[in-house]
Coordinates of C-alpha atoms (C1' of nucleotides) in Angstrom, one line a residue:
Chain A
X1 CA 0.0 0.0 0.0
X2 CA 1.2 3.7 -0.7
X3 CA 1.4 6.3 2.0
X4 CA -0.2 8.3 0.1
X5 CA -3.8 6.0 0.0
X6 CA -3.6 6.5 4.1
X7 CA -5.4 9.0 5.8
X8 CA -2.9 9.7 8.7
X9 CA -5.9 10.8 10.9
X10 CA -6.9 7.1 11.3
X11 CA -3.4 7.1 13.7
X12 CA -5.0 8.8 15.9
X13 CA -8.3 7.1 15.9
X14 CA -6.2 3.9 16.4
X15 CA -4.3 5.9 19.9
X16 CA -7.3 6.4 21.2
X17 CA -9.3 3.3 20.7
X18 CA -6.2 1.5 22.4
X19 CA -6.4 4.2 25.0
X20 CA -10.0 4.1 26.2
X21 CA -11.1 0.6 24.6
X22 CA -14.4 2.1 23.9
X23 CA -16.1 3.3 20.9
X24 CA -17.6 6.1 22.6
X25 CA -15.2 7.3 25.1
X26 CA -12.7 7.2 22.7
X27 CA -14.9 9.1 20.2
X28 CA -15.8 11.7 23.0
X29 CA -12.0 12.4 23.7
X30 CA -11.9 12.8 19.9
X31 CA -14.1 15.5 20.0
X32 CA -16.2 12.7 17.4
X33 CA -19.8 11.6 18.2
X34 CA -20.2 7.6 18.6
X35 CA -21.2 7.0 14.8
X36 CA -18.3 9.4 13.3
X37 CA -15.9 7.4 15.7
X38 CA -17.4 4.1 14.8
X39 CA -17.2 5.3 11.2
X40 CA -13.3 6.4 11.6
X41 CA -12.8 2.6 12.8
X42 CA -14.2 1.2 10.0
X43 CA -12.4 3.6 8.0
X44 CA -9.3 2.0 9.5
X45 CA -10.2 -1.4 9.5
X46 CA -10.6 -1.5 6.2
X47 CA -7.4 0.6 5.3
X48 CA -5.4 -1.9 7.7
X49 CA -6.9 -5.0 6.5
X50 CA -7.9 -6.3 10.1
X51 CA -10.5 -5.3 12.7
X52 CA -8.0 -4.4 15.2
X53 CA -10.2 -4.1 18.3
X54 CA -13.3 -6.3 18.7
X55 CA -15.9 -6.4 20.8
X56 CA -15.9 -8.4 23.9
X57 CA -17.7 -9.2 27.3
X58 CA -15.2 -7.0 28.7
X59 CA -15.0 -3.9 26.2
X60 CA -13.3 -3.7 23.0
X61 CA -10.4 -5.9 23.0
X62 CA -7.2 -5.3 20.5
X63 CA -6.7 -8.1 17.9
X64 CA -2.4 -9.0 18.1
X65 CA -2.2 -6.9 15.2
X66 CA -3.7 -3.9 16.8
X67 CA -0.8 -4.9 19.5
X68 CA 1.7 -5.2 17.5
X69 CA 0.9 -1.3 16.1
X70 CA 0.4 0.2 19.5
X71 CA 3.8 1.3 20.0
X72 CA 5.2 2.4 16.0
X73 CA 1.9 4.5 16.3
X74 CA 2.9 5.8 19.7
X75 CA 6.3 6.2 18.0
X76 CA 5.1 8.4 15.0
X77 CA 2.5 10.2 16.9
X78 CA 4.9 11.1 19.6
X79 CA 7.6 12.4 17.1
X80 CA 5.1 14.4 15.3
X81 CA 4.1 16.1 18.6
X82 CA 7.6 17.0 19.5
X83 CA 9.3 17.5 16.2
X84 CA 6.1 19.2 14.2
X85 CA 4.0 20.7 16.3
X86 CA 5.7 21.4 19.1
X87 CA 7.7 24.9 18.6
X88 CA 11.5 24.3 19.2
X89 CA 12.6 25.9 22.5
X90 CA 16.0 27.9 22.2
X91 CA 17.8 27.5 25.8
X92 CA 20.5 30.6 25.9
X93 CA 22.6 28.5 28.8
X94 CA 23.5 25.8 26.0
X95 CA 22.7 27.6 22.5
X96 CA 25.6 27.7 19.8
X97 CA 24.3 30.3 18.4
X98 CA 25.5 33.6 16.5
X99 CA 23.0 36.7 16.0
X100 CA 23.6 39.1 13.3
X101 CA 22.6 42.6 14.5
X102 CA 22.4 45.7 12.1
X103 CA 23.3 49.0 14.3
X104 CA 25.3 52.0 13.1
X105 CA 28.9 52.6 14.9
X106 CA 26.9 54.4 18.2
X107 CA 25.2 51.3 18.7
X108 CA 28.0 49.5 18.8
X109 CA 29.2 51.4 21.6
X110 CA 26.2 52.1 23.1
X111 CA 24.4 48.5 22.8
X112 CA 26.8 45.8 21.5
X113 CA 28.7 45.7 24.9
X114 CA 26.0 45.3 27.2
X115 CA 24.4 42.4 25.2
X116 CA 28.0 41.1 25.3
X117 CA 28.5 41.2 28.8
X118 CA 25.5 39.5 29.6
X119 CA 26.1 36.9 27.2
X120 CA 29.4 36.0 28.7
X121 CA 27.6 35.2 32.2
X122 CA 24.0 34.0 31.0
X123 CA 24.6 32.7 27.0
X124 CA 28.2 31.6 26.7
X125 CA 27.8 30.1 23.1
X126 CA 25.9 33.2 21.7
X127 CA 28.0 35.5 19.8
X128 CA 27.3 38.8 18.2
X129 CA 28.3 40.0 14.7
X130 CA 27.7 43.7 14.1
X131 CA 27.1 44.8 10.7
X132 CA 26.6 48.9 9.9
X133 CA 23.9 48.7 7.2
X134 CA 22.2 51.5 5.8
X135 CA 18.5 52.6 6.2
X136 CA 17.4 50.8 3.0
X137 CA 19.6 47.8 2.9
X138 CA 18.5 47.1 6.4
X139 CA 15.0 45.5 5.6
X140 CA 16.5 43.9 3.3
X141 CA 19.3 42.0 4.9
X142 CA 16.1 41.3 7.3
X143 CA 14.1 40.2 4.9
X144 CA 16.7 37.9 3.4
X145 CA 17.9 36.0 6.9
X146 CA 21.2 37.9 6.2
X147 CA 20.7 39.8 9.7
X148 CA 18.1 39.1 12.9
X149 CA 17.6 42.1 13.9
X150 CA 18.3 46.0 13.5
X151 CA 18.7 48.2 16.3
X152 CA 19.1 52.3 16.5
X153 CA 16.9 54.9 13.8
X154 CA 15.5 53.2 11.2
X155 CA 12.4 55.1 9.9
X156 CA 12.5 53.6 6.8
X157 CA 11.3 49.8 8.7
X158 CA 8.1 51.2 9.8
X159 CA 6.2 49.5 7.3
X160 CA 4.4 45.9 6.4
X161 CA 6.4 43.1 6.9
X162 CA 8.2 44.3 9.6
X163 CA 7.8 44.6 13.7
X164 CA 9.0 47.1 15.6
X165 CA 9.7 48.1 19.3
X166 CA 10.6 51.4 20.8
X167 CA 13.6 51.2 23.3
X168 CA 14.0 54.5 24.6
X169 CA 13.4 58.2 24.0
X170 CA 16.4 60.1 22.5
X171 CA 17.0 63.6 22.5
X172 CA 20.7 65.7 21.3
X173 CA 23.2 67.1 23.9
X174 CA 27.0 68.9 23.3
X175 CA 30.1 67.6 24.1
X176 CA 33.2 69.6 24.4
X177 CA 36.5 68.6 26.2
X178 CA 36.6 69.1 29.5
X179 CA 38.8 72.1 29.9
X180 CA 37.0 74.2 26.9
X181 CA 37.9 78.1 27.4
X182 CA 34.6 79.1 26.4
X183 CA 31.5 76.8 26.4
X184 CA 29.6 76.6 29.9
X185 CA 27.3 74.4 30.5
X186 CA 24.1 76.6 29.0
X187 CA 25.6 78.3 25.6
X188 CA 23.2 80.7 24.2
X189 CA 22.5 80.2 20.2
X190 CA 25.3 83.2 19.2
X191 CA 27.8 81.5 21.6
X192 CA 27.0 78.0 19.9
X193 CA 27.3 79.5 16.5
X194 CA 30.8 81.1 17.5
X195 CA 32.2 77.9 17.6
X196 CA 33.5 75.5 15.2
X197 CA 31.9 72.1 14.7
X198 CA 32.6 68.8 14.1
X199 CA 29.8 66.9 12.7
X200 CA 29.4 63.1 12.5
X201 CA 27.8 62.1 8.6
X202 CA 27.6 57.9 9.2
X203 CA 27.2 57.1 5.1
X204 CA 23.7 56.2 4.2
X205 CA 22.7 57.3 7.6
X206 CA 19.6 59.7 8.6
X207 CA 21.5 63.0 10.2
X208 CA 18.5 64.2 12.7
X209 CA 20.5 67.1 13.8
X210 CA 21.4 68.2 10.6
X211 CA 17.8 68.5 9.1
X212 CA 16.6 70.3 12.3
X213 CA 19.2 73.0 11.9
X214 CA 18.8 73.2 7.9
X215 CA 14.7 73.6 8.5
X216 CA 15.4 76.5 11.0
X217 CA 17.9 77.9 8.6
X218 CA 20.6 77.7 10.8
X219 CA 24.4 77.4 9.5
X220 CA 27.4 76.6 11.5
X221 CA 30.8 76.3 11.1
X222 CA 32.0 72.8 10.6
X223 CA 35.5 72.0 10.6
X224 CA 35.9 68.6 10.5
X225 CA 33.0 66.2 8.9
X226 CA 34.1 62.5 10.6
X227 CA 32.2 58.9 8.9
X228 CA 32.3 57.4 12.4
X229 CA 31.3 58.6 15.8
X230 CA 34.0 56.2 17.2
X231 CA 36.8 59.1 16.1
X232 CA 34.5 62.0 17.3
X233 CA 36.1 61.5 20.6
X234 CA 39.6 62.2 19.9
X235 CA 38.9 64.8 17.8
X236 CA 37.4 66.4 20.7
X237 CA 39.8 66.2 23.2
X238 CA 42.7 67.1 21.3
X239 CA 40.8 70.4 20.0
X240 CA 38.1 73.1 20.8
X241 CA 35.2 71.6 18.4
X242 CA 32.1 71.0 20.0
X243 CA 29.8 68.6 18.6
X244 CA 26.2 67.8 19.2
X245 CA 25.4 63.9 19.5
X246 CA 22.7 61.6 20.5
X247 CA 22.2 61.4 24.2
X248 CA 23.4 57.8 24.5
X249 CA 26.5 57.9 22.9
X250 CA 27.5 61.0 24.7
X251 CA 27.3 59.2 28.3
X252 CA 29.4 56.4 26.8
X253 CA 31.8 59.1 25.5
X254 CA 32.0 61.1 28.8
X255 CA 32.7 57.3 30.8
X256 CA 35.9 57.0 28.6
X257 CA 37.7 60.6 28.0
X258 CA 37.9 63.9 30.1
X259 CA 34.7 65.2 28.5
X260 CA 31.6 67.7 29.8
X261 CA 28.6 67.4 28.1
X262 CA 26.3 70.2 27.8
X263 CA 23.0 71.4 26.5
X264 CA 22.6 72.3 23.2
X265 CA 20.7 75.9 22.7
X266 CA 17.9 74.5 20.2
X267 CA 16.9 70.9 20.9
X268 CA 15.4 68.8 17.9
X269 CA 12.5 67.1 19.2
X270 CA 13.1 63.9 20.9
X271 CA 13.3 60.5 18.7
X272 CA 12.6 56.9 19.3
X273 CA 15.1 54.1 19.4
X274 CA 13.8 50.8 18.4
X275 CA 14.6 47.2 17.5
X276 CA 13.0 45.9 14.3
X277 CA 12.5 42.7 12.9
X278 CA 10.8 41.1 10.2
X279 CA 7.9 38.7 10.3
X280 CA 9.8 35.7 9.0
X281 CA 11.3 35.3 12.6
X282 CA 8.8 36.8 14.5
X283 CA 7.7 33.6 15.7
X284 CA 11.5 32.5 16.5
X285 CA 12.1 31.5 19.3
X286 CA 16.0 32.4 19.4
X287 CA 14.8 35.5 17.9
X288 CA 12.1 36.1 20.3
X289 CA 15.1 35.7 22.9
X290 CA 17.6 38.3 21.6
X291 CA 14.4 40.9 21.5
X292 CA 13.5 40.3 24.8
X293 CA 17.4 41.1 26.1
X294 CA 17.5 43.6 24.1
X295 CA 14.0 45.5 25.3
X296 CA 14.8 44.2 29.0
X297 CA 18.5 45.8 28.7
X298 CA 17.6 49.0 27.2
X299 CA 13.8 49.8 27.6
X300 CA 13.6 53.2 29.6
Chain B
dG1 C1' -17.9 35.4 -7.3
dG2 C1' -21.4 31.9 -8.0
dC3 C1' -22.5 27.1 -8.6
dG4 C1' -22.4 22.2 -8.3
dG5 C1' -20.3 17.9 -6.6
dG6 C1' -18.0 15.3 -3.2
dA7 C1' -16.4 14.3 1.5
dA8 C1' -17.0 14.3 6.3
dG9 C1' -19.5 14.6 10.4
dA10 C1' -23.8 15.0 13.3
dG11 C1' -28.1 13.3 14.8
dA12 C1' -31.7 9.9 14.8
dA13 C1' -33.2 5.4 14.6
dA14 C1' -33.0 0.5 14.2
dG15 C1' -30.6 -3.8 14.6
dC16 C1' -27.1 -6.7 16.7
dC17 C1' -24.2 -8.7 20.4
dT18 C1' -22.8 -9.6 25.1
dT19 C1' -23.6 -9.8 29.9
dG20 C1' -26.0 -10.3 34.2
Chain C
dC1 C1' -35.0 -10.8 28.8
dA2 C1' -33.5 -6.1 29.8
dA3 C1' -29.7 -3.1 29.6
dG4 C1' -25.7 -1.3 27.7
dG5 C1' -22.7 -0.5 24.0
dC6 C1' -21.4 -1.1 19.0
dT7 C1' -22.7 -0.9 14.0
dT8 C1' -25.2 0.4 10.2
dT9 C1' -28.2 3.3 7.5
dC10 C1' -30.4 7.5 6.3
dT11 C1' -30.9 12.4 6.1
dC12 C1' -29.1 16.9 6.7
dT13 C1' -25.6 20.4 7.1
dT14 C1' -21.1 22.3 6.3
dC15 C1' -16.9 22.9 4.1
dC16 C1' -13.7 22.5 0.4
dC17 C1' -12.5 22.4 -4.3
dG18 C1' -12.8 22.7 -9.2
dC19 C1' -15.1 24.9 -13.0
dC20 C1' -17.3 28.5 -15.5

DNA sequence: GGCGGGAAGAGAAAGCCTTG
DNA sequence: CAAGGCTTTCTCTTCCCGCC
């Protein structure tokens, strides 16, 4: 006989025939009245070649061929439970596992490390690879499996296909060394325009501060235009540039050099940080793991 | 999208089998 | 022989699928 002439349901009629040994009670914990269950036995009787359970003074009783199927049924039914139905757990303790996170250069200061730390004392086999992908590229290294998950300002993921959960409010603040001659820690708008700037410009990247100051007509003097925020803080204390970064990176900043940070004399208004992810993985549970330390570490 | 055919299941009813 | 449980048959409803 081919597979493909048996219904597979009739396994399950057979479990629970052996089970309760009654027509009826095994129909009822079918969810099948007594004539549909009666009918699913026949069904399988005749698709088996043998009537498999008889009745009996004492109930139905299994024929020895019924016996000998009891446990390959058990066998097949079991596996598909586990292996099919049952979604596949993802234990952080024992996973060998690598996550591919997009995040521009901030992020990796700001979020890589913490996720790392934790990892070494909670997910010892999960490792983190960083990638800097653009605004567009991002959904689609998402979409594709080539990343899990994007984390930082990425406007251009609000839309179908994709999940998204804010982190944490962002808003802009100065940082100048810490011995600056000139800036205190409330410039007025002529002081912060007597300055000269450096300005971060992360290729492909959405430049928040920028647009503000461009829609309120407002030019500064920019002396040095830096791809990475990861130099900004050199450049900073070797100099008297000020530069005006998000909130985040800036406390990371002022934990590693002789820095002040101080507030900026028109403020943007405040942005989101989220994580997105697309719905391919949405149900993952590896994936569902690395969003929720990522919202428990970083949700304000 | 509407229609028709087939499959499956429910409910009712009648018949059969076994036990006490 | 009555009672309980299984089987069969019939009718009706629902759902799915293919066709136009």
């Amino acid at each position: 006989m081919n597979i493909a002439e048996i219904d597979l349901n009739v396994l399950v009629v057979f479990d629970a025939m052996h089970q309760h040994l009654s027509v009826t009670r095994a129909g009822q914990a079918l969810g099948l009245s007594q004539p549909a269950m009666s009918a699913a036995l026949a069904k399988l009787r005749a698709q088996l070649g043998d009537p498999l359970f008889v009745r009996t003074g004492h109930g139905m009783r299994p024929t020895p061929r019924a016996l000998q199927l009891v446990d390959p049924v058990k066998r097949i039914l079991e596996t598909v439970r586990a292996d099919i139905l049952l979604q596949p757990a993802f234990d952080p303790a024992t996973a060998q596992r690598s996550f591919t996170v997009i995040t521009p250069d901030i992020g990796e200061l700001v979020f890589v490390p913490k996720i790392l730390a934790y990892n070494q004392r909670h997910a010892p086999g999960v490792t983190i690879h960083s990638v800097a992908i653009s605004s567009p590229g991002a959904g689609e290294a998402l979409a594709s499996g080539e990343a899990d998950l994007a984390i930082g300002y990425f406007p251009d993921l609000a839309k179908p296909g994709f999940y998204q959960q804010r982190l944490f409010r962002n808003s802009f603040v100065c940082v100048v060394r810490a011995d600056h001659p000139r800036i205190q820690d409330h410039p007025t708008l002529d002081q912060f325009l007597a300055e000269s700037h450096a300005v971060v410009r992360p290729a492909g990247r959405t430049h928040l501060y920028e647009r503000f100051l461009e829609s309120q007509n407002i030019r500064r003097s920019v002396r040095a235009e830096l791809a990475h925020f990861a130099s900004l803080l050199t450049i900073i204390t070797t100099s008297d540039l000020i530069a005006t970064v998000p909130r985040d990176i800036a406390h990371v900043f002022a934990g590693l050099a002789p820095i002040r940070l101080v507030d900026p004399p028109l403020q943007p208004p405040a942005f989101h940080l989220k994580q997105h992810w697309h719905e391919r993985v949405h149900a993952d549970a590896a994936n569902v793991w690395l969003r929720k330390l990522v919202r428990d570490l970083f949700h304000d």
